[in-house]
mmCIF file with all atom_site columns, C-alpha atoms in Angstrom:
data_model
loop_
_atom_site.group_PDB
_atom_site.id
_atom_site.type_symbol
_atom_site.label_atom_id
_atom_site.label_alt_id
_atom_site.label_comp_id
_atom_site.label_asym_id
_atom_site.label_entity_id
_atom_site.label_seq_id
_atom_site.pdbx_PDB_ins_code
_atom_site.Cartn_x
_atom_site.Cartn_y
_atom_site.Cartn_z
_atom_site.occupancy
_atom_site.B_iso_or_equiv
_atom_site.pdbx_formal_charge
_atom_site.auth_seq_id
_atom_site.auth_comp_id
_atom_site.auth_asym_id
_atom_site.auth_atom_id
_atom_site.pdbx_PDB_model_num
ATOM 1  C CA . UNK A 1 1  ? 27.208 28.825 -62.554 1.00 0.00 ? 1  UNK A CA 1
ATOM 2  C CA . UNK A 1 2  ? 29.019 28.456 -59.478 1.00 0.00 ? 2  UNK A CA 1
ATOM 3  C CA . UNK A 1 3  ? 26.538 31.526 -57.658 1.00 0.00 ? 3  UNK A CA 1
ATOM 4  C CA . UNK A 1 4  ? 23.797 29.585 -58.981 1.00 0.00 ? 4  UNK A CA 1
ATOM 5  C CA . UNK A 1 5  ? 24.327 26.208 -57.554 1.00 0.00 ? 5  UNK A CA 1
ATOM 6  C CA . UNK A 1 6  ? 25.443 27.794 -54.011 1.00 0.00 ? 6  UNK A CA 1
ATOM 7  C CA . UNK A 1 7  ? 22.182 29.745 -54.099 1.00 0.00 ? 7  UNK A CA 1
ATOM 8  C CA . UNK A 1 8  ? 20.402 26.412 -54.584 1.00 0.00 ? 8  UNK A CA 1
ATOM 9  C CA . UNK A 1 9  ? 21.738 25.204 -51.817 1.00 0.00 ? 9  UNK A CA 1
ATOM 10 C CA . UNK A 1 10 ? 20.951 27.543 -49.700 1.00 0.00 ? 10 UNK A CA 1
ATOM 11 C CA . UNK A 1 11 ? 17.371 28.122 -50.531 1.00 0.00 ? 11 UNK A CA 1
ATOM 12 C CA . UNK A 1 12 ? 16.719 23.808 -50.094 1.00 0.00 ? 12 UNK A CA 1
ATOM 13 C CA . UNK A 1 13 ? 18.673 23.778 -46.501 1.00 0.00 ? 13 UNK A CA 1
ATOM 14 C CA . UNK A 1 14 ? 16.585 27.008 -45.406 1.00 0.00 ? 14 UNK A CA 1
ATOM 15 C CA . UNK A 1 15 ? 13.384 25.210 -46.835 1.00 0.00 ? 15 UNK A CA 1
ATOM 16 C CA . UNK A 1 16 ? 14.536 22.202 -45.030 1.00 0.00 ? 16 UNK A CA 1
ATOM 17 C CA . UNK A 1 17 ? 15.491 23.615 -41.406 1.00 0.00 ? 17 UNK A CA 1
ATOM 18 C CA . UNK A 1 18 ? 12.202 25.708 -41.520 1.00 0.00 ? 18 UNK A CA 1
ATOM 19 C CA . UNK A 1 19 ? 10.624 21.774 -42.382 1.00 0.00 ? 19 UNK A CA 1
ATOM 20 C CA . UNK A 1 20 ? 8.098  23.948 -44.596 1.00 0.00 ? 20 UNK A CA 1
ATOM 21 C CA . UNK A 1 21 ? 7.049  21.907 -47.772 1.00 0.00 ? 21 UNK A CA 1
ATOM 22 C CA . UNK A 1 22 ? 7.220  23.760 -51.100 1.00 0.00 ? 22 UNK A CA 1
ATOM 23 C CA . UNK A 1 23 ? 3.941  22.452 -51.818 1.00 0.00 ? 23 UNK A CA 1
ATOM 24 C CA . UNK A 1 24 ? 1.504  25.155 -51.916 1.00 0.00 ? 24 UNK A CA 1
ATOM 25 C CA . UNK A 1 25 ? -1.286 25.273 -49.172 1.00 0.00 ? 25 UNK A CA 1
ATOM 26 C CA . UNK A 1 26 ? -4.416 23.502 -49.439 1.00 0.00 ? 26 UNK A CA 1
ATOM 27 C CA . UNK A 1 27 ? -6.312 25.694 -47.283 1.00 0.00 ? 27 UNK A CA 1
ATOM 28 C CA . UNK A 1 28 ? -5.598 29.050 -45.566 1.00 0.00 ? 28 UNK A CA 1
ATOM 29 C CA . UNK A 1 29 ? -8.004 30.870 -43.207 1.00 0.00 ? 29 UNK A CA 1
ATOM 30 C CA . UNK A 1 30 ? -7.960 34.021 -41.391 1.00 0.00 ? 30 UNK A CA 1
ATOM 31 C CA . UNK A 1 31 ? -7.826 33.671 -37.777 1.00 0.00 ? 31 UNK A CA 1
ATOM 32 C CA . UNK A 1 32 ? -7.847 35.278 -33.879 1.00 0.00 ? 32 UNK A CA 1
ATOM 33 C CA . UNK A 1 33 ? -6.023 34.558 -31.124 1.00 0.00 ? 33 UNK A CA 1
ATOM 34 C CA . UNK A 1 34 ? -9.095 32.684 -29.284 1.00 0.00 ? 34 UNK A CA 1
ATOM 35 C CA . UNK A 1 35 ? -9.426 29.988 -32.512 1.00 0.00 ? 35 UNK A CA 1
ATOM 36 C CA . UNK A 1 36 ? -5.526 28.597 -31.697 1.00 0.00 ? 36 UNK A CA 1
ATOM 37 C CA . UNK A 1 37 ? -4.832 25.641 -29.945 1.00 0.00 ? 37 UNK A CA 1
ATOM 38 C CA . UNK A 1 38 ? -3.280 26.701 -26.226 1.00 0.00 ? 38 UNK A CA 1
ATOM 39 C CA . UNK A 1 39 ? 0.393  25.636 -27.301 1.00 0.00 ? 39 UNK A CA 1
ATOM 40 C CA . UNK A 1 40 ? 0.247  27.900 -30.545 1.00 0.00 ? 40 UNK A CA 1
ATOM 41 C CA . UNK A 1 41 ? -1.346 30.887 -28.126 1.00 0.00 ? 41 UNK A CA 1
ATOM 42 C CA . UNK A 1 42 ? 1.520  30.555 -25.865 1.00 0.00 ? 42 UNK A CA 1
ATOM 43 C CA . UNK A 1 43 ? 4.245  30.386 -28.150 1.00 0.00 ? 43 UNK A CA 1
ATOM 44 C CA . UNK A 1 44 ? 2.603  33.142 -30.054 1.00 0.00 ? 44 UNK A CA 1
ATOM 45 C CA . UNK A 1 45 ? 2.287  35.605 -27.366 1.00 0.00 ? 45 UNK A CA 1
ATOM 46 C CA . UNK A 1 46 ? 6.070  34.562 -26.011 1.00 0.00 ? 46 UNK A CA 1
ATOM 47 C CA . UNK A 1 47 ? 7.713  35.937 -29.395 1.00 0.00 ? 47 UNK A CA 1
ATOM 48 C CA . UNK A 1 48 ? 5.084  38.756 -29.551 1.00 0.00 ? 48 UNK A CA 1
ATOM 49 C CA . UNK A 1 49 ? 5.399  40.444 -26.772 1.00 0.00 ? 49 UNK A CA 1
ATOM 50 C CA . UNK A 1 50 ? 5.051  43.653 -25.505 1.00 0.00 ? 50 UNK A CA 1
ATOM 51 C CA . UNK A 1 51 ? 4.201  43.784 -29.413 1.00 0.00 ? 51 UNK A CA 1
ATOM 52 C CA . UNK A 1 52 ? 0.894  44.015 -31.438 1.00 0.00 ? 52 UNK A CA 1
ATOM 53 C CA . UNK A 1 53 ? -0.605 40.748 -33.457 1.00 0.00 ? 53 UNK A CA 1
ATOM 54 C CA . UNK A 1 54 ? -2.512 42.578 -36.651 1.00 0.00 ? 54 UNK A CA 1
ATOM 55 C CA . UNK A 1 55 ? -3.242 39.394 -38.081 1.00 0.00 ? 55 UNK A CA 1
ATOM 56 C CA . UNK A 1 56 ? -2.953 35.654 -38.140 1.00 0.00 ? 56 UNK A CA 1
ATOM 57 C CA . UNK A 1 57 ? -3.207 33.366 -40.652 1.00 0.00 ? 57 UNK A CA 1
ATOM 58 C CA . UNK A 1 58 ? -3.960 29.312 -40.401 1.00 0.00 ? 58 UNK A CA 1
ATOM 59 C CA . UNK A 1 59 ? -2.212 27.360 -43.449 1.00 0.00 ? 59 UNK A CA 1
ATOM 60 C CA . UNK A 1 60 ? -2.695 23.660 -44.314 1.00 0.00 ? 60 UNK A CA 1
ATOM 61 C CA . UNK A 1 61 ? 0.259  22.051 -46.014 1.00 0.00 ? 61 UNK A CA 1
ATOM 62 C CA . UNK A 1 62 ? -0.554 18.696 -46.912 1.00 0.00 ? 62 UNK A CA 1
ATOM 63 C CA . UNK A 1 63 ? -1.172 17.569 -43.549 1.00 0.00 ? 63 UNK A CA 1
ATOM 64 C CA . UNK A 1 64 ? 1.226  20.131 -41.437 1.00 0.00 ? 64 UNK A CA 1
ATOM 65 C CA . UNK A 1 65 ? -0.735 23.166 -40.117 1.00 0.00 ? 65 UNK A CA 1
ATOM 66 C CA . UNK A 1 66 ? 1.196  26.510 -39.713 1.00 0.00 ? 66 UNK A CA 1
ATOM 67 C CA . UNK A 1 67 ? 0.181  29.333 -38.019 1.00 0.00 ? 67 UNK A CA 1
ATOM 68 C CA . UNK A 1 68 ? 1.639  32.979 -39.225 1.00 0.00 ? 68 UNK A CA 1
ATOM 69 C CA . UNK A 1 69 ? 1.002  35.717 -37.790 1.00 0.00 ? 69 UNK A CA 1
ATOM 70 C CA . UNK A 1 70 ? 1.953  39.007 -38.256 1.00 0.00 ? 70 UNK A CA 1
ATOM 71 C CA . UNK A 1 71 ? 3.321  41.312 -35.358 1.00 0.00 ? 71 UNK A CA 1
ATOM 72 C CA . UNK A 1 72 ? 4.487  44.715 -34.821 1.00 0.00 ? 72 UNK A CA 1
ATOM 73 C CA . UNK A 1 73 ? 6.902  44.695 -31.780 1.00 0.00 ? 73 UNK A CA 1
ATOM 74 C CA . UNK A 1 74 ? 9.273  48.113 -31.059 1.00 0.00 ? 74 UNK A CA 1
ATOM 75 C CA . UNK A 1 75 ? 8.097  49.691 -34.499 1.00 0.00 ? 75 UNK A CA 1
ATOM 76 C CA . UNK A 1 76 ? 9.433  46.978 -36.086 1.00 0.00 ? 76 UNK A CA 1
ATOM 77 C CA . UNK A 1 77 ? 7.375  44.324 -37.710 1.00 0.00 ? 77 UNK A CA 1
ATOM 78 C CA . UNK A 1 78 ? 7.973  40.459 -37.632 1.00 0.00 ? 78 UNK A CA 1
ATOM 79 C CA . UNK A 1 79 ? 6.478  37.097 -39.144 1.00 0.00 ? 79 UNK A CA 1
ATOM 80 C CA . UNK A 1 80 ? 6.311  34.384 -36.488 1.00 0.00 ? 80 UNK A CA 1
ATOM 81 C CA . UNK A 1 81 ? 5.143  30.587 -37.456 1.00 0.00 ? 81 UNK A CA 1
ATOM 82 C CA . UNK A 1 82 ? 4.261  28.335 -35.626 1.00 0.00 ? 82 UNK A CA 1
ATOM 83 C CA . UNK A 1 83 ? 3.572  24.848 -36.079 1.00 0.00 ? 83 UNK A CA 1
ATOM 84 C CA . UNK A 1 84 ? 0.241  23.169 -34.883 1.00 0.00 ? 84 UNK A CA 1
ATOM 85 C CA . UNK A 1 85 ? 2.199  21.567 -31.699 1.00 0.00 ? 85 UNK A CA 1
ATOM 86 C CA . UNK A 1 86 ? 3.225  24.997 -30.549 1.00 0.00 ? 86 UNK A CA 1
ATOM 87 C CA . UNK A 1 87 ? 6.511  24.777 -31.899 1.00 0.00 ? 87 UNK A CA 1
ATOM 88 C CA . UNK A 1 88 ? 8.164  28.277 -33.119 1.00 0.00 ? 88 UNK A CA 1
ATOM 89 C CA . UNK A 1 89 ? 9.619  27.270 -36.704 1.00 0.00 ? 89 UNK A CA 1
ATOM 90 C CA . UNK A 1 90 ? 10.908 30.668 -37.508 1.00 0.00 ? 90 UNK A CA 1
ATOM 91 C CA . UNK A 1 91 ? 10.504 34.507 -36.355 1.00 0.00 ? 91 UNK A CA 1
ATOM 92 C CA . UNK A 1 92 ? 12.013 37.089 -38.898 1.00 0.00 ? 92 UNK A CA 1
ATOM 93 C CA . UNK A 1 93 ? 11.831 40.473 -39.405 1.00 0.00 ? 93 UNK A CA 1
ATOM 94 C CA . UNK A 1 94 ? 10.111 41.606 -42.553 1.00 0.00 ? 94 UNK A CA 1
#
């Protein structure tokens, strides 16, 4: 029971710090590099490079947009998300 509860915990402070609902998306659309706002670009290519962006995804959450895209940097690939202000709310390796 213990595990269980600890686990918990973890998963709603992770959820939390990341400040990513667990409401599922209302709308999600494919997207290139030209479509994102000039903050998201820059913060996107800062945590991509000297990598390669195969694909990027816009996601509506209530009303918070995300941006994930998916990059391949050093053979190794990576999800970055950014919020619609440019902000980097997480980069991890998949």
């Amino acid at each position: 029971m213990r595990t269980l509860n600890i686990g918990a915990a973890v998963v709603a402070l992770a959820v939390s710090l990341a400040g990513v609902s667990l409401v599922s998306c209302t709308a999600r659309q494919g997207v290139t590099t030209n479509d994102l706002p000039g903050p998201v670009q820059a913060t996107l290519e800062q945590n991509s490079r000297p990598g390669t962006i195969h694909s990027i995804v816009k996601e509506t959450h209530e009303q918070r947009v995300l941006y994930k895209a998916d990059v391949t940097n050093n053979g190794e690939r990576w999800e970055v998300v950014i919020d619609g202000d440019g902000n980097l709310v997480y980069k991890k390796q998949r």
